[in-house]
Amino acid sequence: MVSKVFKGAAIGLFIFLSLSLSSLYASNKDFFIGNIKVPPGEAKSDYLSVPEKDGISTRIPLTVINGSREGRVLALIAGVHGYEYPPILALYRLKKMIDPAALSGTLVLVHIANLPGFQKRIIYYNPYDWKNLNRVFPGDPDGTISQRIAFVLKEEVIDRCDYLIDLHCGDGNEALIPYCYWMVSGNEEIDRISKEMVLAFGIKHIIIDRTRSKDITNSKYLGNTGILLSKPAITTESGYLGKTDEESIVRNIKGILSVMKLFKMIEGEPEFVSDPIWIESYKVIYSKHDGLFYPLTKMGYHVVEGETVGFITDFLGNVKEKLKAPFSGIILYIINTPPISKGEPIFEVGKAK
Ligand SMILES: [Zn+2]
């Protein structure tokens, strides 16, 4: 009798465990993006097409790693600015590191969002329309090449993901310390998740950004577009001056793996920043002149209000402008190559909470 009861209980426990395990590890479904179909447990690399207009078209190289188990879809986007290399190199490495059989959910790796900018080694812009891809979201299928890239990314990547990370670094001309943007939307649930993401990414300096548009037709930024479409998103910055240094690449990879752990896509616990420095206010100072810029301070240095952080000369060598710190704070980035054009950013200063 006892053994019968025991047997019955054991069978019951077995069925219960099998059911809970099967719901916990439900197998995944096919993932579709562009013309690409990726079955569960497989990875595929291919291109998204950006249709031709006025003789100009491009394509976006990506990899989809579709886990064998059900889970969330995390999109990682590099190369929105084509001269920002560490995030681009990090995603190619990550592609080799992730085993689809050990993955829950789906990773979408956009390797180089702005391929024309990358190929021509252009900072900020796309060489065919001289627009900044990270200012033209949500894009326009009938617009210029940057607007059409943005539209394809919105339709194919943002709309299909649950969460996204827009990976940047100092551009080819920018000396920049690692930092992230936590974009506060006012939607409590989204802001809570994006805050966890930014802490899991592991970079100490975090800008609290309340300045982004709440209008989806004018979302401008990739990350902001995600947030306005209810996809928690963060923007990260790791790398500087067109370098391909190991430290900046590894920082990107570690951050991504930690966020994947946060969403239970891979085994392990996320490593949250233990001592975040929240930057409550920040200001970007733009040039009023064309010419040459001479920095007098360095990335990561503290400046005091009114301190001269650099000056601009014209092409004949005459000083045209001295740039002052608008308030005391840390130099998050500063231009570190001579060319400067009117209207372009020169430095960003942030004030900690
Ligand atoms: Zn960038």
mmCIF file of C-alpha atoms and ligand atoms in Angstrom:
data_model
loop_
_atom_site.group_PDB
_atom_site.id
_atom_site.type_symbol
_atom_site.label_atom_id
_atom_site.label_comp_id
_atom_site.label_asym_id
_atom_site.label_seq_id
_atom_site.Cartn_x
_atom_site.Cartn_y
_atom_site.Cartn_z
ATOM 1 C CA MET A 1 0.000 0.000 0.000
ATOM 2 C CA VAL A 2 2.715 2.352 1.065
ATOM 3 C CA SER A 3 4.693 1.535 -2.034
ATOM 4 C CA LYS A 4 1.584 2.071 -4.205
ATOM 5 C CA VAL A 5 1.034 5.523 -2.698
ATOM 6 C CA PHE A 6 4.706 6.264 -3.148
ATOM 7 C CA LYS A 7 4.573 5.081 -6.757
ATOM 8 C CA GLY A 8 1.515 7.227 -7.436
ATOM 9 C CA ALA A 9 3.177 10.281 -5.894
ATOM 10 C CA ALA A 10 6.359 9.640 -7.838
ATOM 11 C CA ILE A 11 4.456 9.407 -11.120
ATOM 12 C CA GLY A 12 2.520 12.564 -10.265
ATOM 13 C CA LEU A 13 5.744 14.393 -9.482
ATOM 14 C CA PHE A 14 7.283 13.152 -12.711
ATOM 15 C CA ILE A 15 4.307 14.411 -14.775
ATOM 16 C CA PHE A 16 4.342 17.747 -12.918
ATOM 17 C CA LEU A 17 8.067 18.200 -13.478
ATOM 18 C CA SER A 18 7.847 17.235 -17.148
ATOM 19 C CA LEU A 19 5.003 19.677 -17.701
ATOM 20 C CA SER A 20 6.741 22.545 -15.944
ATOM 21 C CA LEU A 21 10.026 21.817 -17.692
ATOM 22 C CA SER A 22 8.332 21.617 -21.069
ATOM 23 C CA SER A 23 6.614 24.968 -20.495
ATOM 24 C CA LEU A 24 9.868 26.428 -19.201
ATOM 25 C CA TYR A 25 11.808 25.065 -22.158
ATOM 26 C CA ALA A 26 9.113 25.177 -24.842
ATOM 27 C CA SER A 27 10.691 24.824 -28.233
ATOM 28 C CA ASN A 28 11.028 27.933 -30.311
ATOM 29 C CA LYS A 29 9.350 28.862 -33.600
ATOM 30 C CA ASP A 30 10.727 29.853 -36.987
ATOM 31 C CA PHE A 31 11.903 33.470 -37.036
ATOM 32 C CA PHE A 32 11.247 35.595 -40.112
ATOM 33 C CA ILE A 33 13.047 38.777 -41.079
ATOM 34 C CA GLY A 34 13.162 40.237 -44.600
ATOM 35 C CA ASN A 35 13.241 37.224 -46.914
ATOM 36 C CA ILE A 36 15.104 35.191 -44.328
ATOM 37 C CA LYS A 37 13.581 32.292 -42.400
ATOM 38 C CA VAL A 38 15.548 30.916 -39.461
ATOM 39 C CA PRO A 39 14.319 27.653 -37.901
ATOM 40 C CA PRO A 40 14.765 27.101 -34.152
ATOM 41 C CA GLY A 41 18.249 25.986 -33.167
ATOM 42 C CA GLU A 42 19.863 27.610 -36.206
ATOM 43 C CA ALA A 43 21.786 30.761 -37.065
ATOM 44 C CA LYS A 44 21.774 32.511 -40.418
ATOM 45 C CA SER A 45 23.640 35.501 -41.800
ATOM 46 C CA ASP A 46 22.230 37.407 -44.747
ATOM 47 C CA TYR A 47 21.289 40.885 -45.931
ATOM 48 C CA LEU A 48 18.215 43.056 -45.623
ATOM 49 C CA SER A 49 17.660 45.014 -48.830
ATOM 50 C CA VAL A 50 17.146 48.748 -48.817
ATOM 51 C CA PRO A 51 15.293 49.431 -52.080
ATOM 52 C CA GLU A 52 16.832 51.569 -54.800
ATOM 53 C CA LYS A 53 15.765 55.133 -55.462
ATOM 54 C CA ASP A 54 17.505 57.680 -57.715
ATOM 55 C CA GLY A 55 20.103 55.016 -58.516
ATOM 56 C CA ILE A 56 21.077 54.476 -54.856
ATOM 57 C CA SER A 57 20.410 51.362 -52.825
ATOM 58 C CA THR A 58 22.191 49.487 -50.064
ATOM 59 C CA ARG A 59 21.883 46.416 -47.902
ATOM 60 C CA ILE A 60 22.190 45.692 -44.223
ATOM 61 C CA PRO A 61 24.246 42.661 -43.141
ATOM 62 C CA LEU A 62 22.764 40.792 -40.207
ATOM 63 C CA THR A 63 22.785 37.515 -38.329
ATOM 64 C CA VAL A 64 19.796 35.911 -36.668
ATOM 65 C CA ILE A 65 20.542 33.342 -33.977
ATOM 66 C CA ASN A 66 17.289 31.572 -33.270
ATOM 67 C CA GLY A 67 17.497 29.667 -30.014
ATOM 68 C CA SER A 68 16.132 26.160 -29.785
ATOM 69 C CA ARG A 69 14.019 27.233 -26.813
ATOM 70 C CA GLU A 70 11.310 29.844 -26.605
ATOM 71 C CA GLY A 71 12.224 33.238 -25.177
ATOM 72 C CA ARG A 72 12.548 36.945 -25.864
ATOM 73 C CA VAL A 73 13.842 38.650 -28.985
ATOM 74 C CA LEU A 74 16.801 40.953 -28.374
ATOM 75 C CA ALA A 75 17.992 43.166 -31.244
ATOM 76 C CA LEU A 76 21.565 44.473 -31.204
ATOM 77 C CA ILE A 77 22.328 47.178 -33.709
ATOM 78 C CA ALA A 78 25.854 48.325 -34.558
ATOM 79 C CA GLY A 79 27.209 50.632 -37.219
ATOM 80 C CA VAL A 80 24.469 53.259 -37.285
ATOM 81 C CA HIS A 81 27.586 55.404 -37.532
ATOM 82 C CA GLY A 82 30.010 53.711 -39.900
ATOM 83 C CA TYR A 83 33.240 54.867 -38.224
ATOM 84 C CA GLU A 84 32.343 53.355 -34.844
ATOM 85 C CA TYR A 85 34.199 50.069 -34.907
ATOM 86 C CA PRO A 86 34.262 48.329 -31.474
ATOM 87 C CA PRO A 87 30.493 47.560 -31.443
ATOM 88 C CA ILE A 88 30.718 46.275 -35.040
ATOM 89 C CA LEU A 89 33.647 43.990 -34.194
ATOM 90 C CA ALA A 90 31.932 42.887 -30.966
ATOM 91 C CA LEU A 91 28.866 41.636 -32.856
ATOM 92 C CA TYR A 92 30.956 39.604 -35.321
ATOM 93 C CA ARG A 93 32.643 37.962 -32.328
ATOM 94 C CA LEU A 94 29.360 37.399 -30.539
ATOM 95 C CA LYS A 95 28.001 35.631 -33.612
ATOM 96 C CA LYS A 96 30.635 32.924 -33.095
ATOM 97 C CA MET A 97 30.154 32.763 -29.326
ATOM 98 C CA ILE A 98 26.420 32.034 -29.132
ATOM 99 C CA ASP A 99 25.293 28.444 -29.579
ATOM 100 C CA PRO A 100 21.658 28.378 -30.822
ATOM 101 C CA ALA A 101 21.143 25.077 -28.979
ATOM 102 C CA ALA A 102 21.909 26.814 -25.671
ATOM 103 C CA LEU A 103 19.901 29.959 -26.425
ATOM 104 C CA SER A 104 16.382 30.780 -25.277
ATOM 105 C CA GLY A 105 14.731 33.272 -27.592
ATOM 106 C CA THR A 106 16.272 35.028 -30.552
ATOM 107 C CA LEU A 107 19.205 37.352 -31.092
ATOM 108 C CA VAL A 108 19.123 39.699 -34.057
ATOM 109 C CA LEU A 109 22.574 41.123 -34.774
ATOM 110 C CA VAL A 110 22.615 44.044 -37.173
ATOM 111 C CA HIS A 111 26.294 44.130 -38.036
ATOM 112 C CA ILE A 112 26.547 47.431 -39.908
ATOM 113 C CA ALA A 113 23.395 49.548 -40.185
ATOM 114 C CA ASN A 114 25.033 52.256 -42.295
ATOM 115 C CA LEU A 115 27.109 50.257 -44.768
ATOM 116 C CA PRO A 116 27.808 53.174 -47.166
ATOM 117 C CA GLY A 117 29.234 55.226 -44.267
ATOM 118 C CA PHE A 118 31.370 52.262 -43.182
ATOM 119 C CA GLN A 119 32.739 51.561 -46.644
ATOM 120 C CA LYS A 120 33.647 55.188 -47.287
ATOM 121 C CA ARG A 121 34.975 55.695 -43.720
ATOM 122 C CA ILE A 122 32.640 58.597 -43.013
ATOM 123 C CA ILE A 123 31.874 59.967 -39.544
ATOM 124 C CA TYR A 124 28.249 60.765 -38.548
ATOM 125 C CA TYR A 125 26.746 60.641 -42.033
ATOM 126 C CA ASN A 126 25.823 58.582 -45.045
ATOM 127 C CA PRO A 127 27.896 59.747 -48.046
ATOM 128 C CA TYR A 128 24.916 59.661 -50.431
ATOM 129 C CA ASP A 129 22.624 62.114 -48.623
ATOM 130 C CA TRP A 130 24.852 63.543 -45.844
ATOM 131 C CA LYS A 131 22.197 62.730 -43.252
ATOM 132 C CA ASN A 132 22.824 61.286 -39.809
ATOM 133 C CA LEU A 133 20.973 57.938 -39.653
ATOM 134 C CA ASN A 134 20.416 58.449 -35.932
ATOM 135 C CA ARG A 135 18.372 61.593 -36.563
ATOM 136 C CA VAL A 136 15.954 60.363 -39.236
ATOM 137 C CA PHE A 137 13.897 57.681 -37.475
ATOM 138 C CA PRO A 138 11.287 56.302 -37.935
ATOM 139 C CA GLY A 139 12.384 56.723 -41.547
ATOM 140 C CA ASP A 140 10.520 57.038 -44.818
ATOM 141 C CA PRO A 141 10.266 54.396 -47.601
ATOM 142 C CA ASP A 142 10.186 57.217 -50.193
ATOM 143 C CA GLY A 143 12.933 59.315 -48.605
ATOM 144 C CA THR A 144 16.692 59.498 -49.121
ATOM 145 C CA ILE A 145 18.979 56.548 -48.446
ATOM 146 C CA SER A 146 19.350 57.246 -44.695
ATOM 147 C CA GLN A 147 15.580 57.572 -44.306
ATOM 148 C CA ARG A 148 15.061 54.317 -46.218
ATOM 149 C CA ILE A 149 17.634 52.486 -44.053
ATOM 150 C CA ALA A 150 15.824 53.780 -40.953
ATOM 151 C CA PHE A 151 12.494 52.597 -42.358
ATOM 152 C CA VAL A 152 13.823 49.075 -43.060
ATOM 153 C CA LEU A 153 15.337 48.882 -39.565
ATOM 154 C CA LYS A 154 12.054 50.008 -38.033
ATOM 155 C CA GLU A 155 9.892 47.561 -40.025
ATOM 156 C CA GLU A 156 12.186 44.533 -39.927
ATOM 157 C CA VAL A 157 14.127 44.856 -36.696
ATOM 158 C CA ILE A 158 12.433 47.165 -34.186
ATOM 159 C CA ASP A 159 8.934 45.872 -34.909
ATOM 160 C CA ARG A 160 10.074 42.245 -34.507
ATOM 161 C CA CYS A 161 12.059 42.548 -31.279
ATOM 162 C CA ASP A 162 11.093 42.771 -27.615
ATOM 163 C CA TYR A 163 14.162 44.740 -26.505
ATOM 164 C CA LEU A 164 16.928 46.560 -28.282
ATOM 165 C CA ILE A 165 20.411 47.905 -27.743
ATOM 166 C CA ASP A 166 21.750 50.585 -30.062
ATOM 167 C CA LEU A 167 25.530 50.211 -29.846
ATOM 168 C CA HIS A 168 27.677 53.276 -30.436
ATOM 169 C CA CYS A 169 31.055 54.689 -29.452
ATOM 170 C CA GLY A 170 33.051 57.831 -29.989
ATOM 171 C CA ASP A 171 33.083 58.458 -33.730
ATOM 172 C CA GLY A 172 36.336 58.671 -35.713
ATOM 173 C CA ASN A 173 36.899 62.197 -34.381
ATOM 174 C CA GLU A 174 35.576 61.791 -30.826
ATOM 175 C CA ALA A 175 37.583 61.030 -27.674
ATOM 176 C CA LEU A 176 34.840 59.561 -25.501
ATOM 177 C CA ILE A 177 34.607 57.780 -22.160
ATOM 178 C CA PRO A 178 32.263 54.775 -21.960
ATOM 179 C CA TYR A 179 28.730 55.739 -21.007
ATOM 180 C CA CYS A 180 25.121 54.795 -21.681
ATOM 181 C CA TYR A 181 21.864 56.635 -22.188
ATOM 182 C CA TRP A 182 18.892 55.642 -20.084
ATOM 183 C CA MET A 183 16.022 57.261 -21.972
ATOM 184 C CA VAL A 184 13.149 58.028 -19.610
ATOM 185 C CA SER A 185 9.835 57.872 -21.461
ATOM 186 C CA GLY A 186 7.336 58.343 -18.650
ATOM 187 C CA ASN A 187 5.999 54.809 -19.180
ATOM 188 C CA GLU A 188 6.824 53.264 -15.831
ATOM 189 C CA GLU A 189 7.098 49.658 -16.977
ATOM 190 C CA ILE A 190 9.299 50.417 -19.977
ATOM 191 C CA ASP A 191 11.498 52.746 -17.938
ATOM 192 C CA ARG A 192 11.897 50.086 -15.243
ATOM 193 C CA ILE A 193 13.050 47.464 -17.771
ATOM 194 C CA SER A 194 15.353 49.836 -19.654
ATOM 195 C CA LYS A 195 16.884 50.873 -16.311
ATOM 196 C CA GLU A 196 17.627 47.207 -15.548
ATOM 197 C CA MET A 197 19.142 46.848 -19.022
ATOM 198 C CA VAL A 198 21.391 49.870 -18.611
ATOM 199 C CA LEU A 199 22.586 48.668 -15.201
ATOM 200 C CA ALA A 200 23.144 45.141 -16.531
ATOM 201 C CA PHE A 201 25.229 46.471 -19.441
ATOM 202 C CA GLY A 202 27.830 47.328 -16.854
ATOM 203 C CA ILE A 203 29.037 50.823 -17.786
ATOM 204 C CA LYS A 204 29.359 53.145 -14.818
ATOM 205 C CA HIS A 205 28.413 56.532 -16.291
ATOM 206 C CA ILE A 206 24.730 56.630 -17.182
ATOM 207 C CA ILE A 207 23.014 59.670 -18.638
ATOM 208 C CA ILE A 208 19.397 60.063 -17.554
ATOM 209 C CA ASP A 209 17.890 61.379 -20.752
ATOM 210 C CA ARG A 210 14.462 62.981 -20.540
ATOM 211 C CA THR A 211 14.868 65.075 -23.679
ATOM 212 C CA ARG A 212 13.775 62.686 -26.430
ATOM 213 C CA SER A 213 10.648 63.337 -28.494
ATOM 214 C CA LYS A 214 7.460 61.507 -27.471
ATOM 215 C CA ASP A 215 6.117 61.717 -31.022
ATOM 216 C CA ILE A 216 6.738 58.535 -33.011
ATOM 217 C CA THR A 217 6.573 60.396 -36.341
ATOM 218 C CA ASN A 218 9.560 62.445 -35.149
ATOM 219 C CA SER A 219 11.332 59.895 -32.923
ATOM 220 C CA LYS A 220 14.701 60.764 -34.577
ATOM 221 C CA TYR A 221 16.810 58.251 -32.643
ATOM 222 C CA LEU A 222 16.857 54.485 -33.074
ATOM 223 C CA GLY A 223 16.626 53.760 -29.340
ATOM 224 C CA ASN A 224 13.858 56.307 -28.850
ATOM 225 C CA THR A 225 11.890 54.714 -31.698
ATOM 226 C CA GLY A 226 12.066 51.396 -29.868
ATOM 227 C CA ILE A 227 10.846 52.964 -26.645
ATOM 228 C CA LEU A 228 7.948 54.770 -28.337
ATOM 229 C CA LEU A 229 6.936 51.404 -29.835
ATOM 230 C CA SER A 230 6.987 49.856 -26.325
ATOM 231 C CA LYS A 231 10.314 48.051 -26.805
ATOM 232 C CA PRO A 232 12.617 48.848 -23.881
ATOM 233 C CA ALA A 233 15.864 50.142 -25.372
ATOM 234 C CA ILE A 234 19.210 51.579 -24.370
ATOM 235 C CA THR A 235 21.979 53.373 -26.238
ATOM 236 C CA THR A 236 25.528 52.471 -25.323
ATOM 237 C CA GLU A 237 28.875 54.151 -26.016
ATOM 238 C CA SER A 238 32.124 52.173 -25.755
ATOM 239 C CA GLY A 239 35.106 53.009 -27.929
ATOM 240 C CA TYR A 240 36.645 56.169 -29.338
ATOM 241 C CA LEU A 241 38.546 57.884 -32.143
ATOM 242 C CA GLY A 242 38.058 55.148 -34.734
ATOM 243 C CA LYS A 243 40.173 52.713 -32.701
ATOM 244 C CA THR A 244 39.629 48.956 -32.512
ATOM 245 C CA ASP A 245 41.031 48.468 -29.000
ATOM 246 C CA GLU A 246 40.361 45.201 -27.210
ATOM 247 C CA GLU A 247 39.071 46.869 -24.047
ATOM 248 C CA SER A 248 36.260 48.642 -25.885
ATOM 249 C CA ILE A 249 35.293 45.523 -27.844
ATOM 250 C CA VAL A 250 35.234 43.326 -24.732
ATOM 251 C CA ARG A 251 33.193 45.915 -22.811
ATOM 252 C CA ASN A 252 30.526 45.655 -25.531
ATOM 253 C CA ILE A 253 30.505 41.862 -25.450
ATOM 254 C CA LYS A 254 30.374 41.661 -21.649
ATOM 255 C CA GLY A 255 27.512 44.144 -21.573
ATOM 256 C CA ILE A 256 25.487 42.247 -24.157
ATOM 257 C CA LEU A 257 25.995 38.868 -22.443
ATOM 258 C CA SER A 258 24.919 40.377 -19.129
ATOM 259 C CA VAL A 259 21.720 41.794 -20.693
ATOM 260 C CA MET A 260 21.062 38.378 -22.272
ATOM 261 C CA LYS A 261 21.323 36.858 -18.791
ATOM 262 C CA LEU A 262 18.901 39.486 -17.470
ATOM 263 C CA PHE A 263 16.337 38.235 -19.999
ATOM 264 C CA LYS A 264 17.169 34.568 -19.274
ATOM 265 C CA MET A 265 18.342 34.001 -22.836
ATOM 266 C CA ILE A 266 21.508 32.260 -21.627
ATOM 267 C CA GLU A 267 22.531 30.695 -18.317
ATOM 268 C CA GLY A 268 23.955 32.836 -15.553
ATOM 269 C CA GLU A 269 23.266 35.971 -13.578
ATOM 270 C CA PRO A 270 23.625 39.490 -14.977
ATOM 271 C CA GLU A 271 26.395 41.634 -13.512
ATOM 272 C CA PHE A 272 24.826 44.948 -12.563
ATOM 273 C CA VAL A 273 26.906 48.107 -12.166
ATOM 274 C CA SER A 274 27.533 48.329 -8.457
ATOM 275 C CA ASP A 275 28.438 52.018 -8.340
ATOM 276 C CA PRO A 276 26.596 53.829 -11.144
ATOM 277 C CA ILE A 277 27.229 57.516 -11.704
ATOM 278 C CA TRP A 278 23.890 58.956 -12.802
ATOM 279 C CA ILE A 279 24.309 62.001 -14.998
ATOM 280 C CA GLU A 280 21.272 64.147 -14.377
ATOM 281 C CA SER A 281 22.020 66.881 -16.881
ATOM 282 C CA TYR A 282 24.232 67.098 -19.912
ATOM 283 C CA LYS A 283 24.939 69.578 -22.632
ATOM 284 C CA VAL A 284 26.456 69.250 -26.069
ATOM 285 C CA ILE A 285 28.317 72.323 -27.273
ATOM 286 C CA TYR A 286 28.250 72.950 -31.031
ATOM 287 C CA SER A 287 30.675 74.891 -33.188
ATOM 288 C CA LYS A 288 29.737 78.311 -34.524
ATOM 289 C CA HIS A 289 32.585 78.259 -37.062
ATOM 290 C CA ASP A 290 34.313 76.256 -39.747
ATOM 291 C CA GLY A 291 37.989 75.701 -39.081
ATOM 292 C CA LEU A 292 40.346 73.781 -36.805
ATOM 293 C CA PHE A 293 39.590 72.726 -33.240
ATOM 294 C CA TYR A 294 42.273 72.576 -30.530
ATOM 295 C CA PRO A 295 41.201 70.767 -27.337
ATOM 296 C CA LEU A 296 42.675 71.967 -24.019
ATOM 297 C CA THR A 297 41.288 69.148 -21.917
ATOM 298 C CA LYS A 298 40.706 65.409 -22.216
ATOM 299 C CA MET A 299 37.851 62.932 -22.154
ATOM 300 C CA GLY A 300 36.892 62.003 -18.592
ATOM 301 C CA TYR A 301 38.454 65.165 -17.103
ATOM 302 C CA HIS A 302 36.462 67.334 -14.772
ATOM 303 C CA VAL A 303 36.028 70.931 -15.834
ATOM 304 C CA VAL A 304 34.690 73.887 -13.897
ATOM 305 C CA GLU A 305 32.073 76.309 -15.139
ATOM 306 C CA GLY A 306 33.605 78.914 -17.447
ATOM 307 C CA GLU A 307 36.822 76.955 -18.007
ATOM 308 C CA THR A 308 38.162 77.110 -21.550
ATOM 309 C CA VAL A 309 38.057 73.572 -22.907
ATOM 310 C CA GLY A 310 39.353 74.346 -26.373
ATOM 311 C CA PHE A 311 39.447 76.910 -29.161
ATOM 312 C CA ILE A 312 38.711 77.156 -32.858
ATOM 313 C CA THR A 313 40.799 78.892 -35.487
ATOM 314 C CA ASP A 314 39.881 79.696 -39.056
ATOM 315 C CA PHE A 315 41.859 78.207 -41.938
ATOM 316 C CA LEU A 316 44.353 81.087 -41.739
ATOM 317 C CA GLY A 317 45.160 80.265 -38.116
ATOM 318 C CA ASN A 318 43.238 83.135 -36.465
ATOM 319 C CA VAL A 319 41.427 82.267 -33.227
ATOM 320 C CA LYS A 320 37.684 82.617 -33.858
ATOM 321 C CA GLU A 321 36.115 81.118 -30.764
ATOM 322 C CA LYS A 322 37.021 79.932 -27.274
ATOM 323 C CA LEU A 323 34.805 77.185 -25.941
ATOM 324 C CA LYS A 324 33.846 77.364 -22.268
ATOM 325 C CA ALA A 325 32.344 74.729 -19.998
ATOM 326 C CA PRO A 326 28.657 75.706 -19.482
ATOM 327 C CA PHE A 327 28.743 74.161 -15.993
ATOM 328 C CA SER A 328 31.104 72.132 -13.835
ATOM 329 C CA GLY A 329 31.126 68.469 -14.760
ATOM 330 C CA ILE A 330 32.822 65.635 -16.592
ATOM 331 C CA ILE A 331 33.881 65.718 -20.243
ATOM 332 C CA LEU A 332 31.988 62.759 -21.715
ATOM 333 C CA TYR A 333 33.489 63.353 -25.123
ATOM 334 C CA ILE A 334 35.537 65.963 -26.918
ATOM 335 C CA ILE A 335 36.562 66.258 -30.557
ATOM 336 C CA ASN A 336 40.176 65.197 -30.889
ATOM 337 C CA THR A 337 40.962 65.719 -34.564
ATOM 338 C CA PRO A 338 41.433 69.157 -36.150
ATOM 339 C CA PRO A 339 38.576 69.575 -38.673
ATOM 340 C CA ILE A 340 35.460 71.292 -37.376
ATOM 341 C CA SER A 341 32.384 72.521 -39.220
ATOM 342 C CA LYS A 342 29.774 75.025 -38.142
ATOM 343 C CA GLY A 343 26.893 73.264 -36.364
ATOM 344 C CA GLU A 344 28.869 70.144 -35.447
ATOM 345 C CA PRO A 345 29.273 68.945 -31.844
ATOM 346 C CA ILE A 346 32.573 69.801 -30.121
ATOM 347 C CA PHE A 347 32.170 68.374 -26.652
ATOM 348 C CA GLU A 348 29.620 67.021 -24.206
ATOM 349 C CA VAL A 349 29.738 67.788 -20.519
ATOM 350 C CA GLY A 350 27.693 65.961 -17.913
ATOM 351 C CA LYS A 351 26.792 66.751 -14.329
ATOM 352 C CA ALA A 352 26.402 63.879 -11.886
ATOM 353 C CA LYS A 353 23.416 63.673 -9.546
HETATM 354 ZN ZN ZN B 1 27.281 56.846 -32.960
#
